[in-house]
Amino acid sequence: MEGILTEACSLAGHWGLGKLIVFYDDNHISIDGDTEIAFTEDVSGRFEALGWHTLWVKNGNDGYDEIRKAIQEAKSVTDKPTMIKVTTTIGFGSPNKANSYAVHGAALGTSEVEATRANLGWPYEPFFVPEDVKSHWSRHIPQGAALEADWDAKFAQYEQKYPEDAATLKSIITGELPAGWADALPQYTTESPADATRNLSQQCLNALAKVVPGLIGGSADLASSNMTLLKMFGDFQKDTPEERNVRFGVREHGMGAICNGIALHTPGLIPYCATFFVFTDYMRGAMRISALSEAGVIYVMTHDSIGLGEDGPTHQPIEHLVSFRAMPNMLMFRPADGKETAGAYKLAVLNRKRPSILALSRQKLPHLPGTSIEGVAKGGYTISDNSTDNKPDYIIMSTGSEVEIAVKAAEELTKEGKTVRVVSFVCWELFDEQSDEYKESVLPEAVTARISIEAGSTLGWQKYVGSKGKTIGIDKFGASAPAPKIYKEYGITAENVIAAAKSL
Amino acid sequence: MEGILTEACSLAGHWGLGKLIVFYDDNHISIDGDTEIAFTEDVSGRFEALGWHTLWVKNGNDGYDEIRKAIQEAKSVTDKPTMIKVTTTIGFGSPNKANSYAVHGAALGTSEVEATRANLGWPYEPFFVPEDVKSHWSRHIPQGAALEADWDAKFAQYEQKYPEDAATLKSIITGELPAGWADALPQYTTESPADATRNLSQQCLNALAKVVPGLIGGSADLASSNMTLLKMFGDFQKDTPEERNVRFGVREHGMGAICNGIALHTPGLIPYCATFFVFTDYMRGAMRISALSEAGVIYVMTHDSIGLGEDGPTHQPIEHLVSFRAMPNMLMFRPADGKETAGAYKLAVLNRKRPSILALSRQKLPHLPGTSIEGVAKGGYTISDNSTDNKPDYIIMSTGSEVEIAVKAAEELTKEGKTVRVVSFVCWELFDEQSDEYKESVLPEAVTARISIEAGSTLGWQKYVGSKGKTIGIDKFGASAPAPKIYKEYGITAENVIAAAKSL
């Protein structure tokens, strides 16, 4: 019933995944009872419309020959995925609970387990495996060993004949990154031209794709906005599986789930996927599974604030940064320029057991003095400071596109004789993992005059700003207007930072 | 391509919504180019499998007679919804941009607008409506007036014949709630038996359904876990549209979107919908639209923490409370007992332009002294305090199932001679709207020894706890274990509150 099924299965049909066989357990029971109360569609018809081959096993309870035959037939169809509808009785064998929702969400209970054992003629103790069952299954051991030996021999030949290709394949299988891969990342300086971090992200992705053979991904029908196309590759399609630009269509939830599958399938495959940051709302379930399953997916999320302009509040994220900062095992990056974007990519690639989100701007941003790839690894770090004693008059902290505003405010306050530190808080999770000494070096306890500025919800910033500080952000929905106008209207300005500082 | 389409359209087919006509703009272009790159399914076949009647208009550009005929045919099929596939050219009339993605995401531009006007033979200035167009459309005015007069006359007759039914219908149309409706809510006291707030929620829903005629809703296949069935009503189905228990199936995103539609259709319809709190990840897009569109949907979200026990981390929300506290125009309630559950329902019903989420426990909770329906309206309020001067030694703040733990810790500390205030922070948004005087009466600036305890992310609590306070919560994923065991393992205990207090 879940929509993600159609998203993923429509793509499986489009790609003609002939090796894929899906068993659909047609037991007619869901938690609320008979599926008839909410689900009367023609499931096989739906799969056929999605380009699948379908089969129907009418006795899935003990129709073993029928099941074997269906699997054989499914395997013989190699240009389409196959869905085998298998009609079963839920709780088959349980004399009192079979064919009812009571079997779905709760344990059978001791007496019904006993009754089921008796009914099925299973006289053994719990966890006992009879000898004939053991020997029946054990025959797969020598078969498997022979298959593995075959493969190893074949791979040895391949390695001799194509040493470079074999090395690449090995690195994908093991997940070992090629030496010096991070050196391929673009080197930006303060002289680099101002640019949107979404564009700088594309430069990073293209640089990485040249040296990281398992990097593969794409966008949910926003490739030209997310800037995620790999220029040296074509589209991954049915007849071009060697290419690396995946066209997910407008299917965010399916996209995230597919990337989880890629990441968990083989250590050296590094999937990335992209949409507008606000549309993470459509794929949050898959993103949480990345975090929970330790799948190092890279989420390239552009148009990361009201700065996207005219598309208006449906497209402008507000609460999304804090919502992911609170998600366990998720790295939430919001880089301020090219240097930090490259730093975020470096960490995203390194973190194979932690997914990463890169929130990227649509609007142009300058390359700021003080930002660095190394700084990103600390999560939060000082990018400018005219004090000398780790006791500046003010600490202004920010992320992404607002770091530029923080720097401007600091310059003004410095002109007025104040000492000011600017901290880029590009990844809260990494900052929180630093030593207490490091944290004190960035946010000394003695300095309570702290201001945060970020074009998103202020919730959470109190953690760094403290009881006496001020947060500047957006706690209402956005609006449709050109970026400079809406920033001014919503008070995301250097003037407001200066006023907040002076009020402390 | 989006999964929500199949979720909603599968239900439309199941319910046989014969009045529904959907036009599918078959223009073959999406932002990434030709839809062939990601979307090759048989769309009409999919809709037929979902139980729809389908039609195809091959010339949707200027085939007016074909379109009119299709609409007539769609109207004649009254037992099924109809999908009319209308093949069109995107940007029809634009000589240089028609049939390309360039028309999708950007304005045509002045010169292409000029060229299109010339091409279509439209010689008028922008915003000019020629007289013959005006008169052609104006003929609907007398027709509409006649239809309205007819309806008014019919309703007057109906009102005379069935005054009670007419009054009910009127109250649904206007949204005016019956006088004294809130008195129907259950009155709990400290003597009421301990119970899970999900069960108390069902008592509230059933009490409200008797007096609020427009209350309608259901669960995404978890009715018996969410406790959302209205006992005096049957299932809303094709042949029983007068009933009020909606069976949404496992379709969270569709469920939320359908409730938005109900709420925005008629002021007096008050939709509620339910699933496990963690599964809001599947419907967040629809929930944000509730908030943005001012649709007062009531989200009944049970199993709201690790306290749900054995289902484990896939089912245990962690970051969800803070993620919704940050969402603009959303009321996030987490009631501690029956009194607060009733209070949350009162506010949820009153807030017709602000959606509400009720996070409810699976586990039993006692009715605490000091909680009240009135307190909930303040968002955060003192439920116990043995100090006399608005300067207790400690303030312990909490929500939902952990308020009980806060109260226990306070009792222990009181025995040791301390003065302690316990604050229930049932709805942050409402607390933030209170006066500065009220806030100071609950959280006096002079008291910095503050502790929060909540079985969820600590992020955000720093706002109330302050720089010197401590937060007790969960900043990692949950685990599968019985509730008492996992609470202990994760440190969500009175002992930890006491230790935190003593460390301040």
mmCIF file with all atom_site columns, N, CA, C and O in Angstrom, chain A residues 265-294:
data_model
loop_
_atom_site.group_PDB
_atom_site.id
_atom_site.type_symbol
_atom_site.label_atom_id
_atom_site.label_alt_id
_atom_site.label_comp_id
_atom_site.label_asym_id
_atom_site.label_entity_id
_atom_site.label_seq_id
_atom_site.pdbx_PDB_ins_code
_atom_site.Cartn_x
_atom_site.Cartn_y
_atom_site.Cartn_z
_atom_site.occupancy
_atom_site.B_iso_or_equiv
_atom_site.pdbx_formal_charge
_atom_site.auth_seq_id
_atom_site.auth_comp_id
_atom_site.auth_asym_id
_atom_site.auth_atom_id
_atom_site.pdbx_PDB_model_num
ATOM 1   N N  . HIS A 1 265 ? 25.105 -2.688 -0.173 1.00 0.00 ? 265 HIS A N  1
ATOM 2   C CA . HIS A 1 265 ? 25.414 -3.848 -1.006 1.00 0.00 ? 265 HIS A CA 1
ATOM 3   C C  . HIS A 1 265 ? 26.914 -4.124 -1.059 1.00 0.00 ? 265 HIS A C  1
ATOM 4   O O  . HIS A 1 265 ? 27.356 -5.264 -0.927 1.00 0.00 ? 265 HIS A O  1
ATOM 5   N N  . THR A 1 266 ? 27.703 -3.065 -1.246 1.00 0.00 ? 266 THR A N  1
ATOM 6   C CA . THR A 1 266 ? 29.141 -3.219 -1.481 1.00 0.00 ? 266 THR A CA 1
ATOM 7   C C  . THR A 1 266 ? 29.857 -2.026 -0.855 1.00 0.00 ? 266 THR A C  1
ATOM 8   O O  . THR A 1 266 ? 29.496 -0.881 -1.144 1.00 0.00 ? 266 THR A O  1
ATOM 9   N N  . PRO A 1 267 ? 30.872 -2.280 -0.020 1.00 0.00 ? 267 PRO A N  1
ATOM 10  C CA . PRO A 1 267 ? 31.503 -1.166 0.715  1.00 0.00 ? 267 PRO A CA 1
ATOM 11  C C  . PRO A 1 267 ? 32.032 -0.048 -0.174 1.00 0.00 ? 267 PRO A C  1
ATOM 12  O O  . PRO A 1 267 ? 31.997 1.112  0.223  1.00 0.00 ? 267 PRO A O  1
ATOM 13  N N  . GLY A 1 268 ? 32.519 -0.377 -1.366 1.00 0.00 ? 268 GLY A N  1
ATOM 14  C CA . GLY A 1 268 ? 33.136 0.648  -2.206 1.00 0.00 ? 268 GLY A CA 1
ATOM 15  C C  . GLY A 1 268 ? 32.170 1.424  -3.071 1.00 0.00 ? 268 GLY A C  1
ATOM 16  O O  . GLY A 1 268 ? 32.575 2.349  -3.776 1.00 0.00 ? 268 GLY A O  1
ATOM 17  N N  . LEU A 1 269 ? 30.899 1.068  -3.046 1.00 0.00 ? 269 LEU A N  1
ATOM 18  C CA . LEU A 1 269 ? 29.916 1.885  -3.778 1.00 0.00 ? 269 LEU A CA 1
ATOM 19  C C  . LEU A 1 269 ? 29.495 3.035  -2.869 1.00 0.00 ? 269 LEU A C  1
ATOM 20  O O  . LEU A 1 269 ? 29.059 2.822  -1.747 1.00 0.00 ? 269 LEU A O  1
ATOM 21  N N  . ILE A 1 270 ? 29.661 4.257  -3.369 1.00 0.00 ? 270 ILE A N  1
ATOM 22  C CA . ILE A 1 270 ? 29.335 5.445  -2.573 1.00 0.00 ? 270 ILE A CA 1
ATOM 23  C C  . ILE A 1 270 ? 28.221 6.199  -3.292 1.00 0.00 ? 270 ILE A C  1
ATOM 24  O O  . ILE A 1 270 ? 28.463 6.965  -4.221 1.00 0.00 ? 270 ILE A O  1
ATOM 25  N N  . PRO A 1 271 ? 26.983 5.973  -2.877 1.00 0.00 ? 271 PRO A N  1
ATOM 26  C CA . PRO A 1 271 ? 25.878 6.613  -3.584 1.00 0.00 ? 271 PRO A CA 1
ATOM 27  C C  . PRO A 1 271 ? 25.605 8.022  -3.073 1.00 0.00 ? 271 PRO A C  1
ATOM 28  O O  . PRO A 1 271 ? 25.723 8.296  -1.880 1.00 0.00 ? 271 PRO A O  1
ATOM 29  N N  . TYR A 1 272 ? 25.262 8.908  -3.993 1.00 0.00 ? 272 TYR A N  1
ATOM 30  C CA . TYR A 1 272 ? 24.785 10.243 -3.602 1.00 0.00 ? 272 TYR A CA 1
ATOM 31  C C  . TYR A 1 272 ? 23.439 10.465 -4.276 1.00 0.00 ? 272 TYR A C  1
ATOM 32  O O  . TYR A 1 272 ? 23.133 9.869  -5.313 1.00 0.00 ? 272 TYR A O  1
ATOM 33  N N  . CYS A 1 273 ? 22.615 11.261 -3.638 1.00 0.00 ? 273 CYS A N  1
ATOM 34  C CA . CYS A 1 273 ? 21.344 11.596 -4.280 1.00 0.00 ? 273 CYS A CA 1
ATOM 35  C C  . CYS A 1 273 ? 20.947 13.001 -3.908 1.00 0.00 ? 273 CYS A C  1
ATOM 36  O O  . CYS A 1 273 ? 21.447 13.553 -2.927 1.00 0.00 ? 273 CYS A O  1
ATOM 37  N N  . ALA A 1 274 ? 20.064 13.584 -4.695 1.00 0.00 ? 274 ALA A N  1
ATOM 38  C CA . ALA A 1 274 ? 19.855 15.022 -4.593 1.00 0.00 ? 274 ALA A CA 1
ATOM 39  C C  . ALA A 1 274 ? 18.418 15.432 -4.846 1.00 0.00 ? 274 ALA A C  1
ATOM 40  O O  . ALA A 1 274 ? 17.702 14.826 -5.651 1.00 0.00 ? 274 ALA A O  1
ATOM 41  N N  . THR A 1 275 ? 18.023 16.449 -4.131 1.00 0.00 ? 275 THR A N  1
ATOM 42  C CA . THR A 1 275 ? 16.775 17.162 -4.419 1.00 0.00 ? 275 THR A CA 1
ATOM 43  C C  . THR A 1 275 ? 16.881 18.511 -3.712 1.00 0.00 ? 275 THR A C  1
ATOM 44  O O  . THR A 1 275 ? 17.944 18.881 -3.205 1.00 0.00 ? 275 THR A O  1
ATOM 45  N N  . PHE A 1 276 ? 15.783 19.291 -3.686 1.00 0.00 ? 276 PHE A N  1
ATOM 46  C CA . PHE A 1 276 ? 15.790 20.510 -2.886 1.00 0.00 ? 276 PHE A CA 1
ATOM 47  C C  . PHE A 1 276 ? 15.733 20.090 -1.413 1.00 0.00 ? 276 PHE A C  1
ATOM 48  O O  . PHE A 1 276 ? 15.049 19.118 -1.064 1.00 0.00 ? 276 PHE A O  1
ATOM 49  N N  . PHE A 1 277 ? 16.397 20.850 -0.551 1.00 0.00 ? 277 PHE A N  1
ATOM 50  C CA . PHE A 1 277 ? 16.503 20.483 0.867  1.00 0.00 ? 277 PHE A CA 1
ATOM 51  C C  . PHE A 1 277 ? 15.121 20.285 1.500  1.00 0.00 ? 277 PHE A C  1
ATOM 52  O O  . PHE A 1 277 ? 14.912 19.367 2.302  1.00 0.00 ? 277 PHE A O  1
ATOM 53  N N  . VAL A 1 278 ? 14.160 21.118 1.116  1.00 0.00 ? 278 VAL A N  1
ATOM 54  C CA . VAL A 1 278 ? 12.825 21.026 1.735  1.00 0.00 ? 278 VAL A CA 1
ATOM 55  C C  . VAL A 1 278 ? 12.151 19.691 1.396  1.00 0.00 ? 278 VAL A C  1
ATOM 56  O O  . VAL A 1 278 ? 11.326 19.192 2.166  1.00 0.00 ? 278 VAL A O  1
ATOM 57  N N  . PHE A 1 279 ? 12.528 19.097 0.273  1.00 0.00 ? 279 PHE A N  1
ATOM 58  C CA . PHE A 1 279 ? 11.877 17.851 -0.133 1.00 0.00 ? 279 PHE A CA 1
ATOM 59  C C  . PHE A 1 279 ? 12.438 16.633 0.604  1.00 0.00 ? 279 PHE A C  1
ATOM 60  O O  . PHE A 1 279 ? 11.986 15.505 0.375  1.00 0.00 ? 279 PHE A O  1
ATOM 61  N N  . THR A 1 280 ? 13.393 16.854 1.496  1.00 0.00 ? 280 THR A N  1
ATOM 62  C CA . THR A 1 280 ? 13.759 15.763 2.408  1.00 0.00 ? 280 THR A CA 1
ATOM 63  C C  . THR A 1 280 ? 12.531 15.296 3.181  1.00 0.00 ? 280 THR A C  1
ATOM 64  O O  . THR A 1 280 ? 12.499 14.168 3.659  1.00 0.00 ? 280 THR A O  1
ATOM 65  N N  . ASP A 1 281 ? 11.518 16.178 3.296  1.00 0.00 ? 281 ASP A N  1
ATOM 66  C CA . ASP A 1 281 ? 10.268 15.761 3.952  1.00 0.00 ? 281 ASP A CA 1
ATOM 67  C C  . ASP A 1 281 ? 9.658  14.537 3.275  1.00 0.00 ? 281 ASP A C  1
ATOM 68  O O  . ASP A 1 281 ? 8.924  13.785 3.905  1.00 0.00 ? 281 ASP A O  1
ATOM 69  N N  . TYR A 1 282 ? 9.904  14.363 1.989  1.00 0.00 ? 282 TYR A N  1
ATOM 70  C CA . TYR A 1 282 ? 9.332  13.229 1.261  1.00 0.00 ? 282 TYR A CA 1
ATOM 71  C C  . TYR A 1 282 ? 10.167 11.956 1.412  1.00 0.00 ? 282 TYR A C  1
ATOM 72  O O  . TYR A 1 282 ? 9.735  10.887 0.982  1.00 0.00 ? 282 TYR A O  1
ATOM 73  N N  . MET A 1 283 ? 11.386 12.085 1.914  1.00 0.00 ? 283 MET A N  1
ATOM 74  C CA . MET A 1 283 ? 12.287 10.927 1.932  1.00 0.00 ? 283 MET A CA 1
ATOM 75  C C  . MET A 1 283 ? 12.906 10.702 3.302  1.00 0.00 ? 283 MET A C  1
ATOM 76  O O  . MET A 1 283 ? 13.873 9.970  3.439  1.00 0.00 ? 283 MET A O  1
ATOM 77  N N  . ARG A 1 284 ? 12.312 11.328 4.310  1.00 0.00 ? 284 ARG A N  1
ATOM 78  C CA . ARG A 1 284 ? 12.902 11.268 5.642  1.00 0.00 ? 284 ARG A CA 1
ATOM 79  C C  . ARG A 1 284 ? 12.969 9.840  6.181  1.00 0.00 ? 284 ARG A C  1
ATOM 80  O O  . ARG A 1 284 ? 13.908 9.468  6.882  1.00 0.00 ? 284 ARG A O  1
ATOM 81  N N  . GLY A 1 285 ? 11.947 9.036  5.819  1.00 0.00 ? 285 GLY A N  1
ATOM 82  C CA . GLY A 1 285 ? 11.958 7.642  6.260  1.00 0.00 ? 285 GLY A CA 1
ATOM 83  C C  . GLY A 1 285 ? 13.205 6.924  5.771  1.00 0.00 ? 285 GLY A C  1
ATOM 84  O O  . GLY A 1 285 ? 13.872 6.217  6.536  1.00 0.00 ? 285 GLY A O  1
ATOM 85  N N  . ALA A 1 286 ? 13.549 7.126  4.508  1.00 0.00 ? 286 ALA A N  1
ATOM 86  C CA . ALA A 1 286 ? 14.744 6.474  3.946  1.00 0.00 ? 286 ALA A CA 1
ATOM 87  C C  . ALA A 1 286 ? 16.014 7.052  4.556  1.00 0.00 ? 286 ALA A C  1
ATOM 88  O O  . ALA A 1 286 ? 16.986 6.331  4.790  1.00 0.00 ? 286 ALA A O  1
ATOM 89  N N  . MET A 1 287 ? 16.016 8.340  4.845  1.00 0.00 ? 287 MET A N  1
ATOM 90  C CA . MET A 1 287 ? 17.216 8.968  5.406  1.00 0.00 ? 287 MET A CA 1
ATOM 91  C C  . MET A 1 287 ? 17.465 8.462  6.831  1.00 0.00 ? 287 MET A C  1
ATOM 92  O O  . MET A 1 287 ? 18.602 8.241  7.235  1.00 0.00 ? 287 MET A O  1
ATOM 93  N N  . ARG A 1 288 ? 16.380 8.278  7.576  1.00 0.00 ? 288 ARG A N  1
ATOM 94  C CA . ARG A 1 288 ? 16.557 7.730  8.932  1.00 0.00 ? 288 ARG A CA 1
ATOM 95  C C  . ARG A 1 288 ? 17.097 6.303  8.857  1.00 0.00 ? 288 ARG A C  1
ATOM 96  O O  . ARG A 1 288 ? 17.907 5.880  9.688  1.00 0.00 ? 288 ARG A O  1
ATOM 97  N N  . ILE A 1 289 ? 16.662 5.557  7.854  1.00 0.00 ? 289 ILE A N  1
ATOM 98  C CA . ILE A 1 289 ? 17.175 4.194  7.676  1.00 0.00 ? 289 ILE A CA 1
ATOM 99  C C  . ILE A 1 289 ? 18.668 4.233  7.316  1.00 0.00 ? 289 ILE A C  1
ATOM 100 O O  . ILE A 1 289 ? 19.439 3.387  7.782  1.00 0.00 ? 289 ILE A O  1
ATOM 101 N N  . SER A 1 290 ? 19.103 5.220  6.545  1.00 0.00 ? 290 SER A N  1
ATOM 102 C CA . SER A 1 290 ? 20.542 5.373  6.300  1.00 0.00 ? 290 SER A CA 1
ATOM 103 C C  . SER A 1 290 ? 21.284 5.476  7.627  1.00 0.00 ? 290 SER A C  1
ATOM 104 O O  . SER A 1 290 ? 22.290 4.801  7.849  1.00 0.00 ? 290 SER A O  1
ATOM 105 N N  . ALA A 1 291 ? 20.777 6.345  8.490  1.00 0.00 ? 291 ALA A N  1
ATOM 106 C CA . ALA A 1 291 ? 21.452 6.594  9.766  1.00 0.00 ? 291 ALA A CA 1
ATOM 107 C C  . ALA A 1 291 ? 21.422 5.342  10.650 1.00 0.00 ? 291 ALA A C  1
ATOM 108 O O  . ALA A 1 291 ? 22.424 4.962  11.244 1.00 0.00 ? 291 ALA A O  1
ATOM 109 N N  . LEU A 1 292 ? 20.261 4.707  10.710 1.00 0.00 ? 292 LEU A N  1
ATOM 110 C CA . LEU A 1 292 ? 20.085 3.542  11.580 1.00 0.00 ? 292 LEU A CA 1
ATOM 111 C C  . LEU A 1 292 ? 20.866 2.332  11.056 1.00 0.00 ? 292 LEU A C  1
ATOM 112 O O  . LEU A 1 292 ? 21.392 1.533  11.829 1.00 0.00 ? 292 LEU A O  1
ATOM 113 N N  . SER A 1 293 ? 20.938 2.194  9.729  1.00 0.00 ? 293 SER A N  1
ATOM 114 C CA . SER A 1 293 ? 21.608 1.038  9.129  1.00 0.00 ? 293 SER A CA 1
ATOM 115 C C  . SER A 1 293 ? 23.072 1.313  8.816  1.00 0.00 ? 293 SER A C  1
ATOM 116 O O  . SER A 1 293 ? 23.720 0.491  8.177  1.00 0.00 ? 293 SER A O  1
ATOM 117 N N  . GLU A 1 294 ? 23.562 2.479  9.215  1.00 0.00 ? 294 GLU A N  1
ATOM 118 C CA . GLU A 1 294 ? 24.964 2.843  8.965  1.00 0.00 ? 294 GLU A CA 1
ATOM 119 C C  . GLU A 1 294 ? 25.306 2.763  7.480  1.00 0.00 ? 294 GLU A C  1
ATOM 120 O O  . GLU A 1 294 ? 26.304 2.162  7.089  1.00 0.00 ? 294 GLU A O  1
#
